[in-house]
Coordinates of C-alpha atoms and ligand atoms in Angstrom, one line a residue:
M1 CA -5.3 14.8 -6.0
H2 CA -5.7 12.0 -7.4
L3 CA -5.1 8.7 -6.3
L4 CA -5.9 6.0 -8.9
N5 CA -4.5 2.1 -8.3
V6 CA -3.5 3.5 -4.3
F7 CA -2.0 0.5 -3.3
A8 CA -0.4 -0.2 -6.8
N9 CA 1.9 2.5 -5.7
V10 CA 1.7 2.2 -1.7
L11 CA 5.5 1.1 -0.4
F12 CA 5.1 1.7 3.3
A13 CA 1.9 0.5 3.7
T14 CA 2.2 0.4 7.9
K15 CA 2.8 3.6 7.2
I16 CA 0.4 5.6 5.5
S17 CA -1.4 7.9 7.9
G18 CA -4.8 8.2 8.6
L19 CA -6.2 9.8 5.7
K20 CA -9.5 8.3 4.2
A21 CA -10.6 9.5 1.1
E22 CA -12.0 7.7 -2.6
F23 CA -9.3 5.9 -4.1
G24 CA -9.5 3.0 -7.2
R25 CA -8.4 -0.3 -6.4
S26 CA -5.7 -1.7 -8.6
D27 CA -6.3 -4.5 -11.1
D28 CA -7.5 -7.9 -9.9
S29 CA -4.1 -9.7 -11.0
D30 CA -2.7 -11.5 -8.3
D31 CA 0.1 -9.7 -9.1
D32 CA 3.1 -10.0 -6.0
D33 CA 5.8 -9.5 -8.7
D34 CA 7.7 -6.2 -7.6
A35 CA 6.6 -4.0 -10.0
N36 CA 7.8 -1.1 -7.6
D37 CA 11.6 -2.7 -7.5
W38 CA 13.4 0.6 -9.4
L39 CA 12.3 2.8 -6.3
F40 CA 13.6 0.7 -4.3
E41 CA 16.8 1.0 -5.8
L42 CA 16.2 5.0 -5.5
Q43 CA 15.9 4.9 -2.2
S44 CA 19.5 2.6 -1.4
L45 CA 18.3 0.7 0.7
R46 CA 21.1 -1.4 -0.5
G47 CA 23.0 -3.6 1.9
K48 CA 21.1 -2.5 4.8
C49 CA 20.1 -4.1 8.0
S50 CA 20.1 -1.3 9.9
P51 CA 17.3 -0.5 10.6
N52 CA 15.5 -3.5 9.9
P53 CA 13.9 -2.2 6.9
C54 CA 11.4 -5.2 6.1
L55 CA 8.0 -5.0 7.5
N56 CA 5.6 -6.5 9.2
G57 CA 7.7 -8.9 11.2
G58 CA 10.1 -9.8 8.1
V59 CA 14.0 -10.8 9.5
C60 CA 16.2 -8.9 7.8
D61 CA 19.2 -10.9 5.8
E62 CA 22.1 -9.1 5.1
K63 CA 24.0 -10.3 2.6
R64 CA 27.0 -7.6 0.6
N65 CA 25.0 -5.3 -1.2
H66 CA 21.7 -6.0 -0.5
F67 CA 19.4 -7.2 2.6
K68 CA 17.0 -9.9 2.0
C69 CA 14.0 -9.6 3.6
K70 CA 12.6 -13.4 4.9
C71 CA 9.0 -12.7 5.2
P72 CA 6.1 -14.1 7.4
K73 CA 3.5 -16.4 5.5
Q74 CA 1.1 -14.3 4.6
F75 CA 4.0 -11.2 3.1
V76 CA 5.3 -10.5 -0.1
G77 CA 7.4 -7.9 -1.3
R78 CA 11.1 -6.8 -1.1
R79 CA 10.1 -5.5 2.3
C80 CA 7.1 -7.6 3.2
E81 CA 5.4 -5.2 3.0
R82 CA 2.9 -6.6 1.8
G83 CA -0.3 -8.8 2.5
K84 CA -0.9 -11.8 0.0
R85 CA -3.5 -11.6 -2.3
V86 CA -5.6 -14.6 -0.3
C87 CA -9.6 -13.6 -2.9
K88 CA -8.9 -14.5 -6.6
R89 CA -11.8 -12.8 -8.3
G90 CA -14.6 -14.3 -7.9
T91 CA -13.6 -16.3 -5.4
C92 CA -16.5 -15.2 -2.4
G93 CA -19.2 -14.5 -5.8
A94 CA -21.3 -11.4 -5.4
G95 CA -20.0 -11.5 -1.2
L96 CA -17.7 -9.4 0.7
C97 CA -13.5 -11.5 0.5
L98 CA -12.8 -10.7 4.9
L99 CA -9.5 -11.2 5.6
T100 CA -8.7 -13.1 8.1
L101 CA -5.4 -13.8 11.3
S102 CA -5.4 -18.3 10.5
P103 CA -5.5 -19.6 6.9
P104 CA -7.0 -19.8 4.2
Y105 CA -6.5 -15.7 5.6
Y106 CA -10.0 -15.1 4.1
K107 CA -13.7 -16.2 4.8
C108 CA -16.1 -15.2 2.1
K109 CA -19.5 -13.2 3.3
C110 CA -22.6 -13.1 1.2
I111 CA -24.5 -9.6 0.8
P112 CA -28.3 -10.7 1.1
P113 CA -30.5 -11.9 -1.0
F114 CA -26.7 -14.0 -1.9
A115 CA -26.6 -17.1 0.1
P116 CA -23.7 -19.2 1.9
P117 CA -21.1 -20.5 1.4
N118 CA -20.2 -18.7 -2.0
C119 CA -22.5 -15.9 -2.4
K120 CA -23.5 -16.9 -5.9
T121 CA -27.0 -18.5 -5.7
I122 CA -29.7 -16.2 -4.7
A123 CA -32.5 -17.2 -2.3
P124 CA -33.3 -13.4 -0.1
C125 CA -34.3 -15.0 3.1
D126 CA -32.6 -18.4 3.3
P127 CA -31.3 -17.8 6.4
N128 CA -32.8 -15.1 7.5
P129 CA -30.9 -11.8 7.4
C130 CA -32.6 -10.0 9.5
Q131 CA -31.5 -9.5 13.2
N132 CA -33.7 -9.9 16.5
N133 CA -36.6 -11.9 15.1
G134 CA -37.2 -9.9 12.8
K135 CA -39.7 -11.3 9.7
C136 CA -37.9 -11.9 6.4
V137 CA -40.4 -11.3 3.4
D138 CA -38.8 -12.6 0.7
E139 CA -40.3 -9.9 -3.0
D140 CA -40.8 -10.9 -6.2
D141 CA -37.7 -9.9 -7.8
D142 CA -35.0 -12.3 -5.3
D143 CA -34.5 -9.2 -3.7
F144 CA -36.3 -9.5 0.3
E145 CA -37.5 -7.4 3.1
C146 CA -37.2 -7.6 7.2
I147 CA -39.6 -5.9 9.3
C148 CA -38.2 -5.0 12.5
P149 CA -39.5 -5.1 15.8
D150 CA -40.9 -2.2 17.0
G151 CA -37.9 0.4 17.2
F152 CA -35.5 -2.2 15.6
R153 CA -34.2 -0.3 12.4
G154 CA -31.5 -1.3 10.2
Q155 CA -31.5 -3.4 6.5
Y156 CA -31.0 -6.2 8.6
C157 CA -32.8 -4.5 11.9
Q158 CA -30.3 -5.0 13.8
V159 CA -29.7 -1.5 14.9
D160 CA -31.3 -1.3 18.9
P161 CA -34.0 1.4 19.5
D162 CA -31.3 3.2 21.3
D163 CA -28.4 2.9 19.2
C164 CA -26.9 7.0 18.7
Y165 CA -23.4 9.4 19.3
E166 CA -22.9 11.4 21.4
G167 CA -20.6 14.1 21.0
D168 CA -18.6 13.3 17.9
G169 CA -19.5 9.7 18.0
Q170 CA -15.4 8.4 18.7
S171 CA -17.0 6.3 21.5
Y172 CA -20.0 4.9 19.0
R173 CA -19.9 0.9 19.3
G174 CA -23.3 0.7 17.5
K175 CA -24.8 -0.9 14.7
V176 CA -25.9 1.1 12.4
S177 CA -23.8 -0.6 8.6
E178 CA -25.4 1.9 6.5
T179 CA -23.9 5.3 5.3
E180 CA -26.1 8.8 4.8
E181 CA -27.2 8.4 0.8
G182 CA -28.1 4.6 2.5
D183 CA -25.3 2.9 1.4
E184 CA -24.6 -0.4 2.9
C185 CA -20.6 0.0 5.0
L186 CA -17.9 -2.0 4.2
D187 CA -16.4 -4.5 6.9
W188 CA -14.0 -2.8 8.0
N189 CA -11.4 -6.1 7.5
S190 CA -13.3 -7.4 3.0
E191 CA -10.3 -7.1 1.0
F192 CA -11.2 -4.2 -0.7
V193 CA -10.6 -2.0 2.1
L194 CA -7.4 -3.4 3.1
D195 CA -6.4 -4.0 0.0
K196 CA -3.3 -6.2 -0.7
G197 CA -1.3 -3.4 1.2
S198 CA -1.7 -5.0 3.8
F199 CA -2.6 -7.2 7.1
P200 CA -5.6 -6.5 8.6
A201 CA -4.5 -7.5 12.5
A202 CA -4.6 -3.5 14.0
A203 CA -8.4 -3.6 12.2
F204 CA -9.6 -6.8 14.1
A205 CA -9.0 -5.2 17.4
S206 CA -8.5 -2.0 17.4
S207 CA -8.6 0.9 20.7
E208 CA -10.4 3.1 17.6
G209 CA -13.8 0.3 17.4
L210 CA -12.9 -1.1 14.2
G211 CA -12.9 -4.7 13.8
P212 CA -14.3 -7.9 11.8
H213 CA -18.0 -6.4 11.4
N214 CA -19.1 -3.2 9.2
F215 CA -20.7 -0.3 12.0
C216 CA -19.6 2.6 11.2
R217 CA -17.3 4.5 14.2
N218 CA -15.5 7.2 13.6
P219 CA -11.6 5.9 13.5
D220 CA -9.9 9.7 13.4
G221 CA -11.7 12.1 14.7
D222 CA -13.6 12.9 11.9
K223 CA -17.0 15.0 12.7
K224 CA -19.6 12.2 13.1
P225 CA -18.5 8.4 12.8
W226 CA -17.9 6.6 9.7
C227 CA -17.5 3.8 7.2
F228 CA -16.4 3.0 3.2
I229 CA -18.0 1.7 0.8
K230 CA -18.0 0.5 -2.9
K231 CA -19.4 2.8 -5.5
N232 CA -18.5 2.3 -9.2
R233 CA -16.0 -0.6 -8.4
R234 CA -14.1 2.0 -6.3
L235 CA -13.4 2.3 -2.8
R236 CA -15.5 5.8 -1.2
W237 CA -16.9 7.0 2.5
D238 CA -19.1 8.4 3.7
Y239 CA -20.4 9.0 6.7
C240 CA -23.4 7.0 8.1
N241 CA -27.2 7.3 8.8
V242 CA -26.9 7.6 12.8
R243 CA -28.6 9.2 15.6
K244 CA -27.2 11.3 17.9
C245 CA -28.0 10.7 21.5
P246 CA -30.5 13.4 22.9
T247 CA -29.4 15.7 25.7
P248 CA -30.2 14.2 29.1
A249 CA -32.4 17.6 28.8
T250 CA -34.7 17.0 25.9
T251 CA -37.5 14.8 25.2
T252 CA -37.7 13.7 21.6
T253 CA -39.8 11.1 19.9
K254 CA -39.3 8.1 19.9
M255 CA -38.4 7.2 16.1
V256 CA -40.4 3.6 15.5
P257 CA -40.0 2.2 11.5
T258 CA -41.8 -0.9 10.8
T259 CA -40.2 -2.0 8.4
A260 CA -36.0 -1.8 6.2
K261 CA -36.2 -2.1 2.8
A262 CA -33.9 -4.2 1.2
R263 CA -31.8 -2.1 -1.4
P264 CA -31.3 -4.0 -5.0
T265 CA -28.8 -5.9 -5.2
T266 CA -27.0 -3.4 -7.6
I267 CA -25.9 -0.9 -6.4
A268 CA -27.3 2.4 -7.9
F269 CA -23.9 4.5 -8.1
T270 CA -24.0 8.0 -7.2
D271 CA -21.6 10.3 -6.4
S272 CA -21.8 10.3 -2.0
I273 CA -19.1 13.7 -2.5
P274 CA -21.6 17.0 -3.1
P275 CA -21.7 19.0 -6.2
F276 CA -18.8 20.9 -6.2
V277 CA -19.5 23.9 -8.6
T278 CA -16.4 26.0 -8.0
T279 CA -14.3 26.5 -11.3
F280 CA -10.3 25.4 -11.2
Q281 CA -8.3 27.1 -13.1
P282 CA -5.2 25.8 -14.2
N283 CA -3.4 28.4 -15.6
I284 CA -4.2 31.6 -15.1
P285 CA -7.8 31.9 -13.5
T286 CA -10.9 34.3 -14.5
T287 CA -13.8 34.7 -12.8
T288 CA -16.8 32.5 -12.6
D289 CA -19.8 32.8 -11.1
G290 CA -21.9 29.7 -9.1
S291 CA -19.2 29.4 -6.9
I292 CA -18.9 27.0 -3.5
T293 CA -18.0 29.4 -0.6
P294 CA -17.5 28.4 3.5
E295 CA -20.4 29.7 5.1
S296 CA -17.4 32.0 7.5
T297 CA -17.7 34.0 4.6
S298 CA -19.5 36.0 7.2
S299 CA -16.2 37.2 9.4
A300 CA -16.5 41.1 10.2
Q301 CA -13.5 40.9 7.8
L302 CA -14.9 40.2 4.7
A303 CA -16.9 42.9 4.6
T304 CA -13.9 45.2 4.4
T305 CA -13.2 47.2 0.9
P306 CA -11.4 45.4 -0.8
V307 CA -7.1 46.1 -0.4
P308 CA -5.2 46.6 -3.5
P309 CA -2.5 43.3 -3.8
T310 CA 0.7 45.5 -4.5
P311 CA 2.5 47.2 -3.4
L312 CA 3.8 45.8 0.0
P313 CA 4.6 47.7 3.0
T314 CA 8.1 47.2 3.8
K315 CA 7.7 47.3 8.2
D316 CA 5.1 43.9 9.3
T317 CA 2.7 45.0 11.2
S318 CA 2.6 41.6 12.8
T319 CA 4.9 41.4 15.8
K320 CA 3.9 37.9 17.2
S321 CA 5.5 35.0 15.5
F322 CA 5.3 31.5 15.6
L323 CA 6.5 28.9 18.2
T324 CA 7.4 26.0 16.1
C325 CA 7.8 24.9 12.2
G326 CA 7.4 21.8 10.6
K327 CA 5.1 20.0 14.2
P328 CA 2.1 18.5 12.9
N329 CA 0.5 17.6 15.9
P330 CA -2.6 16.1 13.9
K331 CA -5.1 15.2 16.3
K332 CA -5.2 11.6 16.1
Q333 CA -2.6 9.3 14.5
I334 CA -4.1 6.2 13.7
N335 CA -2.6 3.7 12.1
R336 CA -4.5 3.9 9.1
I337 CA -3.9 0.8 6.8
Y338 CA -6.3 1.1 4.3
G339 CA -5.1 3.7 1.7
G340 CA -4.7 7.1 0.6
L341 CA -7.8 8.6 2.2
K342 CA -8.9 12.0 3.7
A343 CA -6.4 14.0 5.4
I344 CA -6.7 13.8 9.9
P345 CA -7.1 17.0 11.1
G346 CA -3.8 19.4 12.6
A347 CA -2.3 16.4 9.7
H348 CA -1.2 19.3 7.5
P349 CA -0.9 22.5 9.6
W350 CA 0.2 24.8 7.0
Q351 CA -1.9 23.9 4.3
V352 CA -4.0 26.9 3.6
S353 CA -7.2 27.0 0.6
I354 CA -6.9 30.1 -1.3
Q355 CA -10.2 32.1 -2.5
V356 CA -10.2 34.7 -4.7
K357 CA -13.0 36.5 -6.0
P358 CA -13.2 39.8 -8.6
K359 CA -11.1 42.9 -7.8
G360 CA -13.3 44.7 -5.4
S361 CA -17.0 42.7 -6.3
I362 CA -19.0 41.1 -3.7
Q363 CA -18.9 37.7 -5.1
Q364 CA -18.7 34.9 -2.9
Y365 CA -14.8 33.9 -2.5
R366 CA -13.9 30.6 -4.2
H367 CA -11.4 27.9 -3.9
I368 CA -8.2 27.9 -6.2
C369 CA -5.2 27.1 -5.5
G370 CA -3.6 25.6 -2.5
G371 CA -0.9 27.6 -0.5
T372 CA 1.0 26.7 2.0
L373 CA 1.9 28.7 6.0
I374 CA 5.6 29.7 5.9
K375 CA 5.4 32.5 8.6
P376 CA 2.0 33.5 10.6
C377 CA 2.0 35.9 8.0
W378 CA 3.8 34.4 4.2
V379 CA 1.9 32.2 2.5
L380 CA 4.2 30.2 -0.5
T381 CA 2.2 28.9 -3.2
A382 CA 2.9 29.2 -7.4
A383 CA 3.0 32.0 -9.3
H384 CA -0.1 30.1 -11.4
C385 CA -2.6 30.6 -9.0
I386 CA -2.1 35.1 -8.8
N387 CA -4.3 37.0 -11.0
K388 CA -3.8 40.6 -10.4
N389 CA -7.2 40.8 -10.7
Q390 CA -8.6 39.5 -8.0
D391 CA -8.8 39.8 -4.5
Y392 CA -7.7 37.0 -2.3
R393 CA -8.6 35.4 1.1
V394 CA -7.0 32.4 2.6
I395 CA -8.4 29.4 5.0
L396 CA -6.4 28.0 7.5
G397 CA -6.1 25.0 9.6
G398 CA -10.2 23.2 7.5
L399 CA -11.2 19.8 6.2
N400 CA -14.3 20.7 4.7
L401 CA -14.7 23.0 2.1
M402 CA -18.4 23.6 2.1
Q403 CA -18.6 24.0 6.6
K404 CA -17.2 25.8 8.4
D405 CA -14.4 24.2 11.0
Q406 CA -14.7 25.5 14.5
T407 CA -10.8 25.6 13.0
D408 CA -10.8 27.7 10.4
Q409 CA -9.6 30.9 10.2
T410 CA -10.3 33.4 7.6
V411 CA -7.0 35.8 6.9
L412 CA -7.5 38.9 3.8
V413 CA -4.4 38.5 1.7
E414 CA -2.9 42.0 1.9
G415 CA -0.6 41.4 -1.4
T416 CA 0.8 38.9 -3.7
I417 CA 4.3 38.3 -4.8
I418 CA 5.1 36.6 -8.0
H419 CA 8.4 35.8 -9.3
E420 CA 10.4 38.2 -11.2
K421 CA 11.2 35.3 -14.0
F422 CA 7.6 33.3 -13.9
K423 CA 7.1 32.5 -17.5
E424 CA 4.7 29.6 -18.9
T425 CA 4.9 28.4 -22.1
T426 CA 2.5 25.6 -23.4
D427 CA 3.8 22.7 -22.7
N428 CA 4.9 23.9 -18.4
V429 CA 5.7 26.4 -16.4
Y430 CA 8.8 28.7 -15.3
N431 CA 10.0 29.5 -12.1
D432 CA 6.2 29.4 -10.8
I433 CA 6.6 30.6 -7.1
A434 CA 4.7 34.3 -5.3
L435 CA 4.3 35.0 -2.0
L436 CA 1.4 35.6 -0.7
K437 CA 1.4 38.9 2.4
L438 CA -1.9 38.2 5.0
K439 CA -3.0 41.1 6.7
A440 CA -2.7 41.4 10.5
T441 CA -5.6 42.2 12.3
N442 CA -4.1 43.2 15.7
G443 CA -1.0 42.7 15.2
E444 CA -1.3 39.3 14.0
C445 CA -1.9 37.5 10.9
A446 CA -2.4 33.5 10.9
K447 CA -3.4 32.4 14.9
E448 CA -0.6 29.8 16.0
T449 CA -2.7 26.1 17.0
Q450 CA -3.0 22.6 17.1
F451 CA -4.5 23.1 13.3
V452 CA -2.6 26.4 12.3
K453 CA 1.2 25.9 12.3
A454 CA 4.1 27.0 9.1
V455 CA 6.0 24.3 7.4
C456 CA 9.7 24.7 8.3
L457 CA 11.3 26.5 4.7
P458 CA 13.9 23.5 3.9
K459 CA 17.7 23.4 3.9
E460 CA 19.8 21.0 2.1
P461 CA 18.5 18.3 -0.6
F462 CA 16.3 15.1 0.3
A463 CA 17.0 12.4 -1.6
D464 CA 15.5 10.5 -4.9
G465 CA 13.5 8.3 -3.7
T466 CA 12.5 10.4 -0.4
E467 CA 9.0 9.3 0.3
C468 CA 6.7 13.2 0.4
S469 CA 3.8 14.2 0.9
I470 CA 1.2 16.1 -1.2
S471 CA -2.1 17.8 0.2
G472 CA -5.4 19.3 -1.8
W473 CA -8.7 19.5 -2.8
G474 CA -8.1 19.4 -6.5
A475 CA -9.6 17.2 -9.1
T476 CA -9.9 12.9 -8.4
D477 CA -10.6 11.1 -10.2
T478 CA -14.0 11.1 -10.0
S479 CA -14.6 14.2 -9.1
E480 CA -12.7 16.8 -12.5
Y481 CA -14.3 20.0 -9.8
G482 CA -11.9 19.0 -6.8
S483 CA -12.5 17.3 -3.5
V484 CA -14.7 18.9 -0.5
H485 CA -12.3 17.0 1.7
L486 CA -8.8 17.7 2.3
L487 CA -7.0 13.9 1.0
D488 CA -3.8 13.7 0.6
A489 CA -0.9 11.3 -0.5
Q490 CA 2.6 10.0 -0.2
V491 CA 4.5 10.4 -3.7
L492 CA 7.9 9.4 -4.4
L493 CA 10.3 12.1 -5.1
I494 CA 11.9 11.3 -8.6
S495 CA 15.5 12.2 -10.3
Q496 CA 15.7 15.1 -12.2
E497 CA 17.8 12.8 -14.6
V498 CA 14.7 9.3 -15.2
C499 CA 12.1 13.0 -15.0
S500 CA 13.7 14.1 -18.1
S501 CA 14.2 11.2 -19.8
N502 CA 12.7 10.9 -22.7
K503 CA 9.8 8.9 -21.9
V504 CA 9.0 11.4 -19.4
Y505 CA 9.6 15.0 -19.7
S506 CA 12.4 15.6 -22.1
S507 CA 13.6 19.1 -22.1
L508 CA 10.7 20.2 -20.2
L509 CA 12.2 20.0 -16.7
D510 CA 15.0 23.1 -15.4
D511 CA 16.5 23.2 -12.0
G512 CA 13.9 24.9 -10.6
M513 CA 11.3 22.1 -11.2
F514 CA 11.6 18.7 -9.7
C515 CA 8.9 15.6 -10.2
A516 CA 7.5 13.2 -7.8
G517 CA 5.0 10.8 -7.6
Y518 CA 4.9 7.2 -9.7
L519 CA 5.9 6.7 -13.4
K520 CA 3.4 3.7 -13.1
G521 CA 0.6 6.4 -12.8
G522 CA -1.8 6.5 -10.2
V523 CA -0.6 8.7 -7.4
D524 CA -0.4 12.5 -8.2
S525 CA -1.4 16.1 -7.7
C526 CA -4.1 17.3 -10.1
Q527 CA -5.8 20.4 -10.8
G528 CA -7.2 22.6 -7.9
D529 CA -4.0 21.1 -5.8
S530 CA -1.9 23.7 -7.6
G531 CA 0.2 25.9 -5.7
G532 CA -0.4 23.6 -1.9
P533 CA 2.6 22.2 -0.3
L534 CA 4.9 18.8 -1.2
T535 CA 6.2 18.6 2.2
C536 CA 9.3 15.7 2.9
M537 CA 10.0 15.0 7.0
R538 CA 13.4 14.8 8.2
N539 CA 13.6 14.1 12.4
Q540 CA 10.7 14.1 13.1
T541 CA 9.7 17.9 11.6
H542 CA 8.1 18.9 7.8
Y543 CA 9.8 20.9 5.6
I544 CA 7.9 22.1 1.8
Y545 CA 10.1 21.5 -0.8
G546 CA 8.0 21.5 -3.6
I547 CA 5.5 23.2 -4.5
V548 CA 2.2 22.0 -7.3
S549 CA 2.9 23.1 -10.5
W550 CA 2.2 21.4 -13.6
G551 CA 1.9 18.1 -15.4
D552 CA 0.9 16.4 -19.1
G553 CA -2.2 15.1 -17.0
C554 CA -3.3 13.7 -13.7
G555 CA -2.1 10.4 -12.6
E556 CA -0.5 9.0 -16.1
K557 CA 2.0 6.7 -16.3
N558 CA 4.9 8.8 -16.9
K559 CA 4.0 11.4 -15.8
P560 CA 4.9 12.1 -13.0
G561 CA 3.7 16.4 -10.9
V562 CA 6.0 18.5 -11.8
Y563 CA 6.7 20.7 -8.3
T564 CA 8.5 23.9 -8.1
R565 CA 12.2 23.2 -5.9
V566 CA 11.7 25.6 -3.5
L567 CA 15.1 25.0 -2.4
K568 CA 16.7 26.8 -5.2
Y569 CA 14.2 29.7 -4.2
L570 CA 14.9 30.3 -1.2
D571 CA 17.0 33.5 -1.4
W572 CA 14.0 35.0 -3.4
I573 CA 11.4 34.4 -1.0
N574 CA 14.1 35.2 2.2
E575 CA 14.5 38.8 0.2
K576 CA 10.5 38.9 -0.1
I577 CA 9.2 38.5 4.3
G578 CA 13.5 39.8 5.0
G579 CA 13.0 39.3 8.9
T580 CA 9.1 39.8 8.9
Q581 CA 6.4 37.2 10.4
Ligands
LIG1 C1 -2.8 21.9 -13.1 O1 -3.4 22.2 -13.7 C2 -1.7 20.6 -12.5 N1 -0.2 15.8 -12.5 C3 -2.0 20.8 -11.2 C4 -0.8 19.5 -10.6 C5 -0.8 18.7 -11.8 C6 -1.4 18.8 -13.5 C7 -1.6 19.2 -14.0 C8 0.0 17.3 -11.5 O2 -3.1 22.7 -12.1

């Protein structure tokens, strides 16, 4: 998934669902213009004050065919959707610009050895950055070191000896502010985290423990506390170097680091995501070694002999159907105002990772494509993801491809059905749709849980301009081999007319395809996301509206992602799955 310039494109800042991921920052210019007006036009937001289209307390004024939002001082944009840029380039020198609730709506936080007030001069120990009576040692290279009293640790001795987290760390309120790799966390109210898409009020006093500080927290039900960091001038996140509390019965050795070394003032940028050794093959996949596979491969199921993919049994072996479709029940729906990001557990319970290995081989399975659970035994995907010479399995309910989650379900694929008129050309792909029939065990394929659910098939079109969701483990602007974590993003449906214009895809689209994304570039699906879902919501129900199919690059200007138009293939799908589950 390509998540460049997320904030430049985010229209509905207050409704970005909870996701944290790598994403780029928009340019540093103070662009308070309404570059995205054409999108509002697409959404026919004309003349309607009810419901109030103005965000962040904007007052709506209806005038004939138009509405106008009168925005509170701090907001701009047609719908008051963006916070004003208060920190111009260089305002805070080498420090961080933190957003505040009162004028001038920001303050600078200097990162030692840079000194207040402007963080432009270097004064390593003045004022003393070491807390808890830590001693600051001025080193030759304009750096410093904190010598901490016994038991205290952290770059600034801010972490006390009893600092630890319990369970998954959602209740952690300690002071660790460093990642596992030693990067310093950004303040939750730093402008870089919040950017101009939002106002920081919600970050100041949240029940999740977020606030105007940079301590690690777990506000979204992840496995342990994490924080945002800045790497290569991009916003990233990583797990924190925080200790798990000892269980009462066990005694642990007390860790007493004596010194905390300040890092060099220029951060050594490394990629926080472990190398992802799978190879995505966008079109017809061929086999490769050196793959990554979740540890879940130990499942007894996987030891079974390979199943020929076709022909499919006509009789459905499963009797159980799901109770609902399209109703996610995410673990925690926090109103994340930070931008594009890692998916919340349970937010895309129909998302599957399709994994392959050479037919009949004992090689490990590796992620090749995304897919969407539409029935307990059926996964919808792109035809270009299927290669008859491979064995297939799907992982349902998982977020992290590198580790087995408790919520994972691994199910073998009994057969594959590719659309009869699927055709790939050098420029595009026609009828890019396929079905995977899952193999039932004891009459059950996928089990419905909070993390595994089916999406609904669409019944009618969604309007151009509708904001829909894409998700996947595909390539990102910083990781060409894909993301270990499931990422998601919002994209807008683009009209066929606009997308078939000369500057976009000209005559390459047919009525089985549509475009979604932003003509400006940025947020997009990419290699490895193929086959995965584009879902749109109506009446609190999610529908699978598109399948990630193709595009000219990823995140490029005037080259949005192209999706298979699922609505066109409803009869085909129903014919193939019949009345089966
Ligand atoms: C691919 O190669 C691919 N930007 C998927 C999606 C897009 C481009 C390429 C859309 O699988």
